[in-house]
PDB file of N, CA and C in Angstrom:
ATOM      1  N   MET A   9      15.150 -85.037 -13.813  1.00 69.00           N
ATOM      2  CA  MET A   9      15.568 -84.912 -15.174  1.00 69.00           C
ATOM      3  C   MET A   9      16.441 -83.667 -15.300  1.00 69.00           C
ATOM      4  N   LEU A  10      17.568 -83.763 -15.951  1.00 79.00           N
ATOM      5  CA  LEU A  10      18.490 -82.648 -16.132  1.00 79.00           C
ATOM      6  C   LEU A  10      18.372 -82.116 -17.552  1.00 79.00           C
ATOM      7  N   PHE A  11      18.429 -80.809 -17.636  1.00 84.00           N
ATOM      8  CA  PHE A  11      18.362 -80.164 -18.937  1.00 84.00           C
ATOM      9  C   PHE A  11      19.709 -79.536 -19.250  1.00 84.00           C
ATOM     10  N   ASP A  12      20.056 -79.499 -20.491  1.00 86.00           N
ATOM     11  CA  ASP A  12      21.309 -78.916 -20.919  1.00 86.00           C
ATOM     12  C   ASP A  12      21.107 -77.421 -21.169  1.00 86.00           C
ATOM     13  N   VAL A  13      20.944 -76.656 -20.061  1.00 87.00           N
ATOM     14  CA  VAL A  13      20.724 -75.218 -20.142  1.00 87.00           C
ATOM     15  C   VAL A  13      21.951 -74.531 -19.547  1.00 87.00           C
ATOM     16  N   PRO A  14      22.600 -73.670 -20.294  1.00 87.00           N
ATOM     17  CA  PRO A  14      23.801 -73.002 -19.746  1.00 87.00           C
ATOM     18  C   PRO A  14      23.409 -72.011 -18.632  1.00 87.00           C
ATOM     19  N   PHE A  15      24.255 -71.973 -17.608  1.00 85.00           N
ATOM     20  CA  PHE A  15      24.022 -71.048 -16.490  1.00 85.00           C
ATOM     21  C   PHE A  15      24.877 -69.812 -16.709  1.00 85.00           C
ATOM     22  N   LEU A  16      24.230 -68.663 -16.738  1.00 89.00           N
ATOM     23  CA  LEU A  16      24.949 -67.405 -16.904  1.00 89.00           C
ATOM     24  C   LEU A  16      24.890 -66.655 -15.574  1.00 89.00           C
ATOM     25  N   ALA A  17      26.024 -66.560 -14.934  1.00 93.00           N
ATOM     26  CA  ALA A  17      26.092 -65.901 -13.630  1.00 93.00           C
ATOM     27  C   ALA A  17      26.178 -64.393 -13.809  1.00 93.00           C
ATOM     28  N   ASP A  18      25.417 -63.677 -13.013  1.00 94.00           N
ATOM     29  CA  ASP A  18      25.476 -62.218 -12.988  1.00 94.00           C
ATOM     30  C   ASP A  18      26.473 -61.830 -11.893  1.00 94.00           C
ATOM     31  N   TRP A  19      27.772 -61.731 -12.259  1.00 95.00           N
ATOM     32  CA  TRP A  19      28.833 -61.518 -11.276  1.00 95.00           C
ATOM     33  C   TRP A  19      28.712 -60.176 -10.573  1.00 95.00           C
ATOM     34  N   LYS A  20      28.169 -59.186 -11.228  1.00 97.00           N
ATOM     35  CA  LYS A  20      27.967 -57.875 -10.599  1.00 97.00           C
ATOM     36  C   LYS A  20      26.967 -58.009  -9.446  1.00 97.00           C
ATOM     37  N   LYS A  21      25.873 -58.716  -9.691  1.00 96.00           N
ATOM     38  CA  LYS A  21      24.840 -58.909  -8.672  1.00 96.00           C
ATOM     39  C   LYS A  21      25.378 -59.751  -7.511  1.00 96.00           C
ATOM     40  N   ILE A  22      26.148 -60.788  -7.820  1.00 96.00           N
ATOM     41  CA  ILE A  22      26.722 -61.638  -6.776  1.00 96.00           C
ATOM     42  C   ILE A  22      27.708 -60.838  -5.928  1.00 96.00           C
ATOM     43  N   GLY A  23      28.548 -60.028  -6.575  1.00 97.00           N
ATOM     44  CA  GLY A  23      29.519 -59.201  -5.852  1.00 97.00           C
ATOM     45  C   GLY A  23      28.847 -58.170  -4.967  1.00 97.00           C
ATOM     46  N   ASP A  24      27.784 -57.524  -5.479  1.00 97.00           N
ATOM     47  CA  ASP A  24      27.048 -56.537  -4.671  1.00 97.00           C
ATOM     48  C   ASP A  24      26.403 -57.189  -3.457  1.00 97.00           C
ATOM     49  N   TYR A  25      25.848 -58.390  -3.621  1.00 98.00           N
ATOM     50  CA  TYR A  25      25.217 -59.099  -2.511  1.00 98.00           C
ATOM     51  C   TYR A  25      26.253 -59.441  -1.432  1.00 98.00           C
ATOM     52  N   ARG A  26      27.401 -59.941  -1.855  1.00 98.00           N
ATOM     53  CA  ARG A  26      28.446 -60.297  -0.888  1.00 98.00           C
ATOM     54  C   ARG A  26      28.965 -59.072  -0.152  1.00 98.00           C
ATOM     55  N   GLN A  27      29.085 -57.938  -0.856  1.00 98.00           N
ATOM     56  CA  GLN A  27      29.554 -56.712  -0.205  1.00 98.00           C
ATOM     57  C   GLN A  27      28.541 -56.219   0.817  1.00 98.00           C
ATOM     58  N   ARG A  28      27.243 -56.259   0.492  1.00 98.00           N
ATOM     59  CA  ARG A  28      26.207 -55.865   1.448  1.00 98.00           C
ATOM     60  C   ARG A  28      26.232 -56.774   2.672  1.00 98.00           C
ATOM     61  N   GLN A  29      26.429 -58.063   2.441  1.00 98.00           N
ATOM     62  CA  GLN A  29      26.491 -59.025   3.541  1.00 98.00           C
ATOM     63  C   GLN A  29      27.695 -58.731   4.450  1.00 98.00           C
ATOM     64  N   THR A  30      28.839 -58.433   3.866  1.00 98.00           N
ATOM     65  CA  THR A  30      30.038 -58.087   4.634  1.00 98.00           C
ATOM     66  C   THR A  30      29.824 -56.808   5.433  1.00 98.00           C
ATOM     67  N   ASP A  31      29.229 -55.797   4.815  1.00 97.00           N
ATOM     68  CA  ASP A  31      28.975 -54.527   5.506  1.00 97.00           C
ATOM     69  C   ASP A  31      28.040 -54.730   6.699  1.00 97.00           C
ATOM     70  N   ARG A  32      26.988 -55.547   6.523  1.00 97.00           N
ATOM     71  CA  ARG A  32      26.062 -55.821   7.629  1.00 97.00           C
ATOM     72  C   ARG A  32      26.759 -56.546   8.769  1.00 97.00           C
ATOM     73  N   ASN A  33      27.598 -57.540   8.442  1.00 96.00           N
ATOM     74  CA  ASN A  33      28.319 -58.270   9.473  1.00 96.00           C
ATOM     75  C   ASN A  33      29.298 -57.377  10.227  1.00 96.00           C
ATOM     76  N   ASN A  34      29.999 -56.497   9.509  1.00 95.00           N
ATOM     77  CA  ASN A  34      30.920 -55.571  10.164  1.00 95.00           C
ATOM     78  C   ASN A  34      30.182 -54.617  11.091  1.00 95.00           C
ATOM     79  N   GLU A  35      29.054 -54.118  10.646  1.00 95.00           N
ATOM     80  CA  GLU A  35      28.271 -53.201  11.473  1.00 95.00           C
ATOM     81  C   GLU A  35      27.779 -53.891  12.738  1.00 95.00           C
ATOM     82  N   ARG A  36      27.338 -55.140  12.611  1.00 94.00           N
ATOM     83  CA  ARG A  36      26.865 -55.908  13.772  1.00 94.00           C
ATOM     84  C   ARG A  36      28.003 -56.162  14.753  1.00 94.00           C
ATOM     85  N   GLU A  37      29.181 -56.531  14.258  1.00 92.00           N
ATOM     86  CA  GLU A  37      30.327 -56.803  15.121  1.00 92.00           C
ATOM     87  C   GLU A  37      30.802 -55.528  15.828  1.00 92.00           C
ATOM     88  N   ASN A  38      30.835 -54.426  15.119  1.00 91.00           N
ATOM     89  CA  ASN A  38      31.377 -53.183  15.671  1.00 91.00           C
ATOM     90  C   ASN A  38      30.396 -52.449  16.574  1.00 91.00           C
ATOM     91  N   LYS A  39      29.147 -52.904  16.628  1.00 92.00           N
ATOM     92  CA  LYS A  39      28.142 -52.231  17.444  1.00 92.00           C
ATOM     93  C   LYS A  39      28.508 -52.260  18.934  1.00 92.00           C
ATOM     94  N   THR A  40      29.105 -53.358  19.402  1.00 86.00           N
ATOM     95  CA  THR A  40      29.435 -53.490  20.824  1.00 86.00           C
ATOM     96  C   THR A  40      30.895 -53.159  21.121  1.00 86.00           C
ATOM     97  N   ARG A  41      31.669 -52.839  20.110  1.00 81.00           N
ATOM     98  CA  ARG A  41      33.087 -52.548  20.302  1.00 81.00           C
ATOM     99  C   ARG A  41      33.271 -51.164  20.920  1.00 81.00           C
ATOM    100  N   ILE A  42      34.173 -51.088  21.885  1.00 79.00           N
ATOM    101  CA  ILE A  42      34.476 -49.821  22.549  1.00 79.00           C
ATOM    102  C   ILE A  42      35.780 -49.287  21.965  1.00 79.00           C
ATOM    103  N   ASP A  43      35.758 -48.063  21.454  1.00 81.00           N
ATOM    104  CA  ASP A  43      36.951 -47.445  20.904  1.00 81.00           C
ATOM    105  C   ASP A  43      37.788 -46.908  22.062  1.00 81.00           C
ATOM    106  N   TRP A  44      39.013 -47.407  22.198  1.00 84.00           N
ATOM    107  CA  TRP A  44      39.842 -47.028  23.333  1.00 84.00           C
ATOM    108  C   TRP A  44      41.262 -46.781  22.850  1.00 84.00           C
ATOM    109  N   ASP A  45      41.822 -45.634  23.217  1.00 90.00           N
ATOM    110  CA  ASP A  45      43.209 -45.318  22.893  1.00 90.00           C
ATOM    111  C   ASP A  45      44.030 -45.449  24.163  1.00 90.00           C
ATOM    112  N   TYR A  46      45.015 -46.321  24.144  1.00 90.00           N
ATOM    113  CA  TYR A  46      45.862 -46.531  25.315  1.00 90.00           C
ATOM    114  C   TYR A  46      46.894 -45.418  25.411  1.00 90.00           C
ATOM    115  N   ARG A  47      47.181 -45.020  26.648  1.00 92.00           N
ATOM    116  CA  ARG A  47      48.185 -43.992  26.917  1.00 92.00           C
ATOM    117  C   ARG A  47      49.164 -44.537  27.941  1.00 92.00           C
ATOM    118  N   ILE A  48      50.341 -43.949  27.976  1.00 93.00           N
ATOM    119  CA  ILE A  48      51.356 -44.347  28.947  1.00 93.00           C
ATOM    120  C   ILE A  48      50.808 -44.093  30.347  1.00 93.00           C
ATOM    121  N   GLY A  49      50.927 -45.076  31.212  1.00 92.00           N
ATOM    122  CA  GLY A  49      50.435 -44.962  32.579  1.00 92.00           C
ATOM    123  C   GLY A  49      49.082 -45.631  32.794  1.00 92.00           C
ATOM    124  N   ASP A  50      48.360 -45.950  31.706  1.00 91.00           N
ATOM    125  CA  ASP A  50      47.090 -46.674  31.845  1.00 91.00           C
ATOM    126  C   ASP A  50      47.344 -48.058  32.419  1.00 91.00           C
ATOM    127  N   LYS A  51      46.341 -48.603  33.079  1.00 91.00           N
ATOM    128  CA  LYS A  51      46.437 -49.964  33.598  1.00 91.00           C
ATOM    129  C   LYS A  51      45.571 -50.875  32.731  1.00 91.00           C
ATOM    130  N   VAL A  52      46.075 -52.098  32.489  1.00 91.00           N
ATOM    131  CA  VAL A  52      45.381 -53.063  31.644  1.00 91.00           C
ATOM    132  C   VAL A  52      45.402 -54.431  32.303  1.00 91.00           C
ATOM    133  N   LEU A  53      44.420 -55.256  31.936  1.00 89.00           N
ATOM    134  CA  LEU A  53      44.392 -56.663  32.337  1.00 89.00           C
ATOM    135  C   LEU A  53      44.744 -57.493  31.118  1.00 89.00           C
ATOM    136  N   VAL A  54      45.557 -58.529  31.307  1.00 87.00           N
ATOM    137  CA  VAL A  54      46.013 -59.384  30.214  1.00 87.00           C
ATOM    138  C   VAL A  54      45.174 -60.658  30.199  1.00 87.00           C
ATOM    139  N   LEU A  55      44.738 -61.057  28.996  1.00 83.00           N
ATOM    140  CA  LEU A  55      43.988 -62.301  28.839  1.00 83.00           C
ATOM    141  C   LEU A  55      44.894 -63.497  29.107  1.00 83.00           C
ATOM    142  N   LYS A  56      44.372 -64.487  29.818  1.00 79.00           N
ATOM    143  CA  LYS A  56      45.109 -65.729  30.032  1.00 79.00           C
ATOM    144  C   LYS A  56      45.021 -66.572  28.765  1.00 79.00           C
ATOM    145  N   GLU A  57      46.064 -67.345  28.510  1.00 77.00           N
ATOM    146  CA  GLU A  57      46.075 -68.210  27.339  1.00 77.00           C
ATOM    147  C   GLU A  57      45.665 -69.621  27.720  1.00 77.00           C
ATOM    148  N   GLY A  58      45.200 -70.378  26.752  1.00 71.00           N
ATOM    149  CA  GLY A  58      44.908 -71.787  26.960  1.00 71.00           C
ATOM    150  C   GLY A  58      43.495 -72.038  27.430  1.00 71.00           C
ATOM    151  N   ILE A  59      43.258 -73.268  27.849  1.00 74.00           N
ATOM    152  CA  ILE A  59      41.944 -73.700  28.311  1.00 74.00           C
ATOM    153  C   ILE A  59      41.834 -73.413  29.798  1.00 74.00           C
ATOM    154  N   LEU A  60      40.768 -72.756  30.200  1.00 72.00           N
ATOM    155  CA  LEU A  60      40.581 -72.356  31.592  1.00 72.00           C
ATOM    156  C   LEU A  60      39.543 -73.238  32.270  1.00 72.00           C
ATOM    157  N   ARG A  61      39.682 -73.380  33.578  1.00 75.00           N
ATOM    158  CA  ARG A  61      38.671 -74.097  34.351  1.00 75.00           C
ATOM    159  C   ARG A  61      37.440 -73.206  34.506  1.00 75.00           C
ATOM    160  N   LYS A  62      36.330 -73.805  34.914  1.00 75.00           N
ATOM    161  CA  LYS A  62      35.080 -73.059  35.052  1.00 75.00           C
ATOM    162  C   LYS A  62      35.206 -71.910  36.047  1.00 75.00           C
ATOM    163  N   SER A  63      35.882 -72.156  37.147  1.00 73.00           N
ATOM    164  CA  SER A  63      35.949 -71.153  38.205  1.00 73.00           C
ATOM    165  C   SER A  63      37.009 -70.093  37.943  1.00 73.00           C
ATOM    166  N   GLU A  64      37.838 -70.270  36.917  1.00 71.00           N
ATOM    167  CA  GLU A  64      38.903 -69.315  36.640  1.00 71.00           C
ATOM    168  C   GLU A  64      38.374 -68.126  35.847  1.00 71.00           C
ATOM    169  N   THR A  65      38.966 -66.974  36.115  1.00 71.00           N
ATOM    170  CA  THR A  65      38.640 -65.799  35.324  1.00 71.00           C
ATOM    171  C   THR A  65      39.530 -65.793  34.086  1.00 71.00           C
ATOM    172  N   LYS A  66      39.101 -65.137  33.015  1.00 73.00           N
ATOM    173  CA  LYS A  66      39.874 -65.162  31.786  1.00 73.00           C
ATOM    174  C   LYS A  66      40.990 -64.123  31.758  1.00 73.00           C
ATOM    175  N   TYR A  67      41.073 -63.294  32.811  1.00 74.00           N
ATOM    176  CA  TYR A  67      42.125 -62.290  32.902  1.00 74.00           C
ATOM    177  C   TYR A  67      43.074 -62.612  34.046  1.00 74.00           C
ATOM    178  N   GLU A  68      44.332 -62.179  33.901  1.00 75.00           N
ATOM    179  CA  GLU A  68      45.272 -62.325  34.999  1.00 75.00           C
ATOM    180  C   GLU A  68      44.822 -61.463  36.167  1.00 75.00           C
ATOM    181  N   LYS A  69      45.263 -61.828  37.359  1.00 78.00           N
ATOM    182  CA  LYS A  69      44.736 -61.215  38.574  1.00 78.00           C
ATOM    183  C   LYS A  69      45.126 -59.743  38.737  1.00 78.00           C
ATOM    184  N   ASP A  70      46.380 -59.429  38.561  1.00 84.00           N
ATOM    185  CA  ASP A  70      46.861 -58.067  38.818  1.00 84.00           C
ATOM    186  C   ASP A  70      46.964 -57.271  37.521  1.00 84.00           C
ATOM    187  N   PRO A  71      46.681 -55.966  37.576  1.00 88.00           N
ATOM    188  CA  PRO A  71      46.802 -55.144  36.370  1.00 88.00           C
ATOM    189  C   PRO A  71      48.265 -54.823  36.052  1.00 88.00           C
ATOM    190  N   TRP A  72      48.531 -54.591  34.782  1.00 85.00           N
ATOM    191  CA  TRP A  72      49.837 -54.183  34.294  1.00 85.00           C
ATOM    192  C   TRP A  72      49.750 -52.705  33.924  1.00 85.00           C
ATOM    193  N   THR A  73      50.878 -52.035  33.878  1.00 91.00           N
ATOM    194  CA  THR A  73      50.927 -50.619  33.516  1.00 91.00           C
ATOM    195  C   THR A  73      51.502 -50.485  32.110  1.00 91.00           C
ATOM    196  N   VAL A  74      50.861 -49.637  31.291  1.00 93.00           N
ATOM    197  CA  VAL A  74      51.332 -49.398  29.927  1.00 93.00           C
ATOM    198  C   VAL A  74      52.559 -48.491  30.008  1.00 93.00           C
ATOM    199  N   SER A  75      53.682 -48.958  29.451  1.00 93.00           N
ATOM    200  CA  SER A  75      54.902 -48.163  29.495  1.00 93.00           C
ATOM    201  C   SER A  75      55.247 -47.553  28.136  1.00 93.00           C
ATOM    202  N   GLN A  76      54.679 -48.110  27.052  1.00 93.00           N
ATOM    203  CA  GLN A  76      54.954 -47.569  25.725  1.00 93.00           C
ATOM    204  C   GLN A  76      53.813 -47.975  24.798  1.00 93.00           C
ATOM    205  N   VAL A  77      53.430 -47.071  23.896  1.00 93.00           N
ATOM    206  CA  VAL A  77      52.368 -47.346  22.918  1.00 93.00           C
ATOM    207  C   VAL A  77      52.978 -47.270  21.529  1.00 93.00           C
ATOM    208  N   HIS A  78      52.768 -48.308  20.733  1.00 92.00           N
ATOM    209  CA  HIS A  78      53.302 -48.357  19.372  1.00 92.00           C
ATOM    210  C   HIS A  78      52.163 -48.138  18.381  1.00 92.00           C
ATOM    211  N   THR A  79      52.496 -47.686  17.181  1.00 90.00           N
ATOM    212  CA  THR A  79      51.476 -47.354  16.180  1.00 90.00           C
ATOM    213  C   THR A  79      50.936 -48.572  15.447  1.00 90.00           C
ATOM    214  N   ASN A  80      51.568 -49.736  15.594  1.00 90.00           N
ATOM    215  CA  ASN A  80      51.126 -50.914  14.861  1.00 90.00           C
ATOM    216  C   ASN A  80      50.127 -51.764  15.644  1.00 90.00           C
ATOM    217  N   GLY A  81      49.507 -51.209  16.689  1.00 88.00           N
ATOM    218  CA  GLY A  81      48.490 -51.941  17.443  1.00 88.00           C
ATOM    219  C   GLY A  81      49.062 -52.763  18.574  1.00 88.00           C
ATOM    220  N   THR A  82      50.272 -52.455  19.004  1.00 91.00           N
ATOM    221  CA  THR A  82      50.858 -53.144  20.142  1.00 91.00           C
ATOM    222  C   THR A  82      51.218 -52.144  21.223  1.00 91.00           C
ATOM    223  N   ILE A  83      51.301 -52.650  22.457  1.00 92.00           N
ATOM    224  CA  ILE A  83      51.714 -51.822  23.584  1.00 92.00           C
ATOM    225  C   ILE A  83      52.756 -52.590  24.380  1.00 92.00           C
ATOM    226  N   ARG A  84      53.604 -51.860  25.073  1.00 94.00           N
ATOM    227  CA  ARG A  84      54.554 -52.486  25.991  1.00 94.00           C
ATOM    228  C   ARG A  84      54.007 -52.264  27.392  1.00 94.00           C
ATOM    229  N   ILE A  85      53.856 -53.373  28.119  1.00 90.00           N
ATOM    230  CA  ILE A  85      53.316 -53.296  29.471  1.00 90.00           C
ATOM    231  C   ILE A  85      54.380 -53.750  30.450  1.00 90.00           C
ATOM    232  N   GLN A  86      54.255 -53.270  31.690  1.00 89.00           N
ATOM    233  CA  GLN A  86      55.264 -53.565  32.681  1.00 89.00           C
ATOM    234  C   GLN A  86      54.620 -53.786  34.039  1.00 89.00           C
ATOM    235  N   ARG A  87      55.155 -54.786  34.769  1.00 86.00           N
ATOM    236  CA  ARG A  87      54.765 -55.023  36.150  1.00 86.00           C
ATOM    237  C   ARG A  87      56.041 -55.413  36.879  1.00 86.00           C
ATOM    238  N   GLY A  88      56.474 -54.530  37.766  1.00 84.00           N
ATOM    239  CA  GLY A  88      57.749 -54.752  38.445  1.00 84.00           C
ATOM    240  C   GLY A  88      58.885 -54.628  37.448  1.00 84.00           C
ATOM    241  N   THR A  89      59.745 -55.640  37.386  1.00 88.00           N
ATOM    242  CA  THR A  89      60.859 -55.613  36.438  1.00 88.00           C
ATOM    243  C   THR A  89      60.524 -56.350  35.146  1.00 88.00           C
ATOM    244  N   LYS A  90      59.369 -56.992  35.084  1.00 88.00           N
ATOM    245  CA  LYS A  90      58.974 -57.747  33.897  1.00 88.00           C
ATOM    246  C   LYS A  90      58.274 -56.832  32.901  1.00 88.00           C
ATOM    247  N   SER A  91      58.676 -56.918  31.636  1.00 88.00           N
ATOM    248  CA  SER A  91      58.104 -56.090  30.584  1.00 88.00           C
ATOM    249  C   SER A  91      57.773 -56.973  29.391  1.00 88.00           C
ATOM    250  N   GLU A  92      56.603 -56.751  28.774  1.00 87.00           N
ATOM    251  CA  GLU A  92      56.168 -57.531  27.611  1.00 87.00           C
ATOM    252  C   GLU A  92      55.562 -56.604  26.571  1.00 87.00           C
ATOM    253  N   ARG A  93      55.688 -57.006  25.306  1.00 92.00           N
ATOM    254  CA  ARG A  93      55.040 -56.287  24.212  1.00 92.00           C
ATOM    255  C   ARG A  93      53.902 -57.156  23.715  1.00 92.00           C
ATOM    256  N   LEU A  94      52.662 -56.628  23.792  1.00 90.00           N
ATOM    257  CA  LEU A  94      51.468 -57.391  23.444  1.00 90.00           C
ATOM    258  C   LEU A  94      50.606 -56.634  22.452  1.00 90.00           C
ATOM    259  N   ASN A  95      49.822 -57.394  21.693  1.00 91.00           N
ATOM    260  CA  ASN A  95      48.818 -56.806  20.824  1.00 91.00           C
ATOM    261  C   ASN A  95      47.667 -56.301  21.695  1.00 91.00           C
ATOM    262  N   ILE A  96      47.038 -55.205  21.280  1.00 88.00           N
ATOM    263  CA  ILE A  96      45.968 -54.622  22.100  1.00 88.00           C
ATOM    264  C   ILE A  96      44.727 -55.510  22.148  1.00 88.00           C
ATOM    265  N   ARG A  97      44.646 -56.525  21.288  1.00 87.00           N
ATOM    266  CA  ARG A  97      43.514 -57.458  21.355  1.00 87.00           C
ATOM    267  C   ARG A  97      43.635 -58.411  22.533  1.00 87.00           C
ATOM    268  N   ARG A  98      44.826 -58.540  23.106  1.00 86.00           N
ATOM    269  CA  ARG A  98      45.040 -59.440  24.231  1.00 86.00           C
ATOM    270  C   ARG A  98      44.894 -58.754  25.578  1.00 86.00           C
ATOM    271  N   VAL A  99      44.578 -57.456  25.582  1.00 88.00           N
ATOM    272  CA  VAL A  99      44.429 -56.723  26.842  1.00 88.00           C
ATOM    273  C   VAL A  99      43.085 -56.012  26.864  1.00 88.00           C
ATOM    274  N   THR A 100      42.669 -55.648  28.066  1.00 88.00           N
ATOM    275  CA  THR A 100      41.453 -54.863  28.237  1.00 88.00           C
ATOM    276  C   THR A 100      41.739 -53.777  29.267  1.00 88.00           C
ATOM    277  N   PRO A 101      41.158 -52.591  29.117  1.00 89.00           N
ATOM    278  CA  PRO A 101      41.428 -51.521  30.080  1.00 89.00           C
ATOM    279  C   PRO A 101      40.992 -51.914  31.489  1.00 89.00           C
ATOM    280  N   PHE A 102      41.756 -51.482  32.476  1.00 87.00           N
ATOM    281  CA  PHE A 102      41.446 -51.742  33.880  1.00 87.00           C
ATOM    282  C   PHE A 102      41.075 -50.425  34.527  1.00 87.00           C
ATOM    283  N   PHE A 103      39.920 -50.402  35.185  1.00 84.00           N
ATOM    284  CA  PHE A 103      39.455 -49.199  35.854  1.00 84.00           C
ATOM    285  C   PHE A 103      39.425 -49.473  37.355  1.00 84.00           C
ATOM    286  N   GLU A 104      40.133 -48.635  38.110  1.00 80.00           N
ATOM    287  CA  GLU A 104      40.180 -48.802  39.553  1.00 80.00           C
ATOM    288  C   GLU A 104      38.912 -48.242  40.164  1.00 80.00           C
ATOM    289  N   GLU A 105      38.442 -48.910  41.221  1.00 78.00           N
ATOM    290  CA  GLU A 105      37.251 -48.436  41.924  1.00 78.00           C
ATOM    291  C   GLU A 105      37.642 -47.328  42.891  1.00 78.00           C
ATOM    292  N   ASN A 106      36.848 -46.274  42.886  1.00 73.00           N
ATOM    293  CA  ASN A 106      37.074 -45.170  43.819  1.00 73.00           C
ATOM    294  C   ASN A 106      36.152 -45.362  45.023  1.00 73.00           C
ATOM    295  N   ASN A 107      36.715 -45.588  46.178  1.00 64.00           N
ATOM    296  CA  ASN A 107      35.926 -45.770  47.400  1.00 64.00           C
ATOM    297  C   ASN A 107      35.971 -44.490  48.234  1.00 64.00           C
ATOM    298  N   ASP A 108      35.508 -43.403  47.679  1.00 57.00           N
ATOM    299  CA  ASP A 108      35.518 -42.108  48.392  1.00 57.00           C
ATOM    300  C   ASP A 108      34.369 -41.980  49.342  1.00 57.00           C
TER     301      ASP A 108
END
């Protein structure tokens, strides 16, 4: 049975709830994020695009060298004579193993 009762939304309460939910989600996502500032000369691995086979790694095999850092979240990387400008979300820092 339906009643003809008007619904009065408390928009302040709804907005506060959504903001708390957003803040919690951001905190959860950022908990595992590593803050990294790229510098000229750093080595990076580039993510492969498309659908990968099970045995394939998600990064290209050889590291690229950072040749320029831009303030808008992009870097210019270079390997040999090839140079590309990529967003920093498509790369990950590469750390060489020291076998001393």
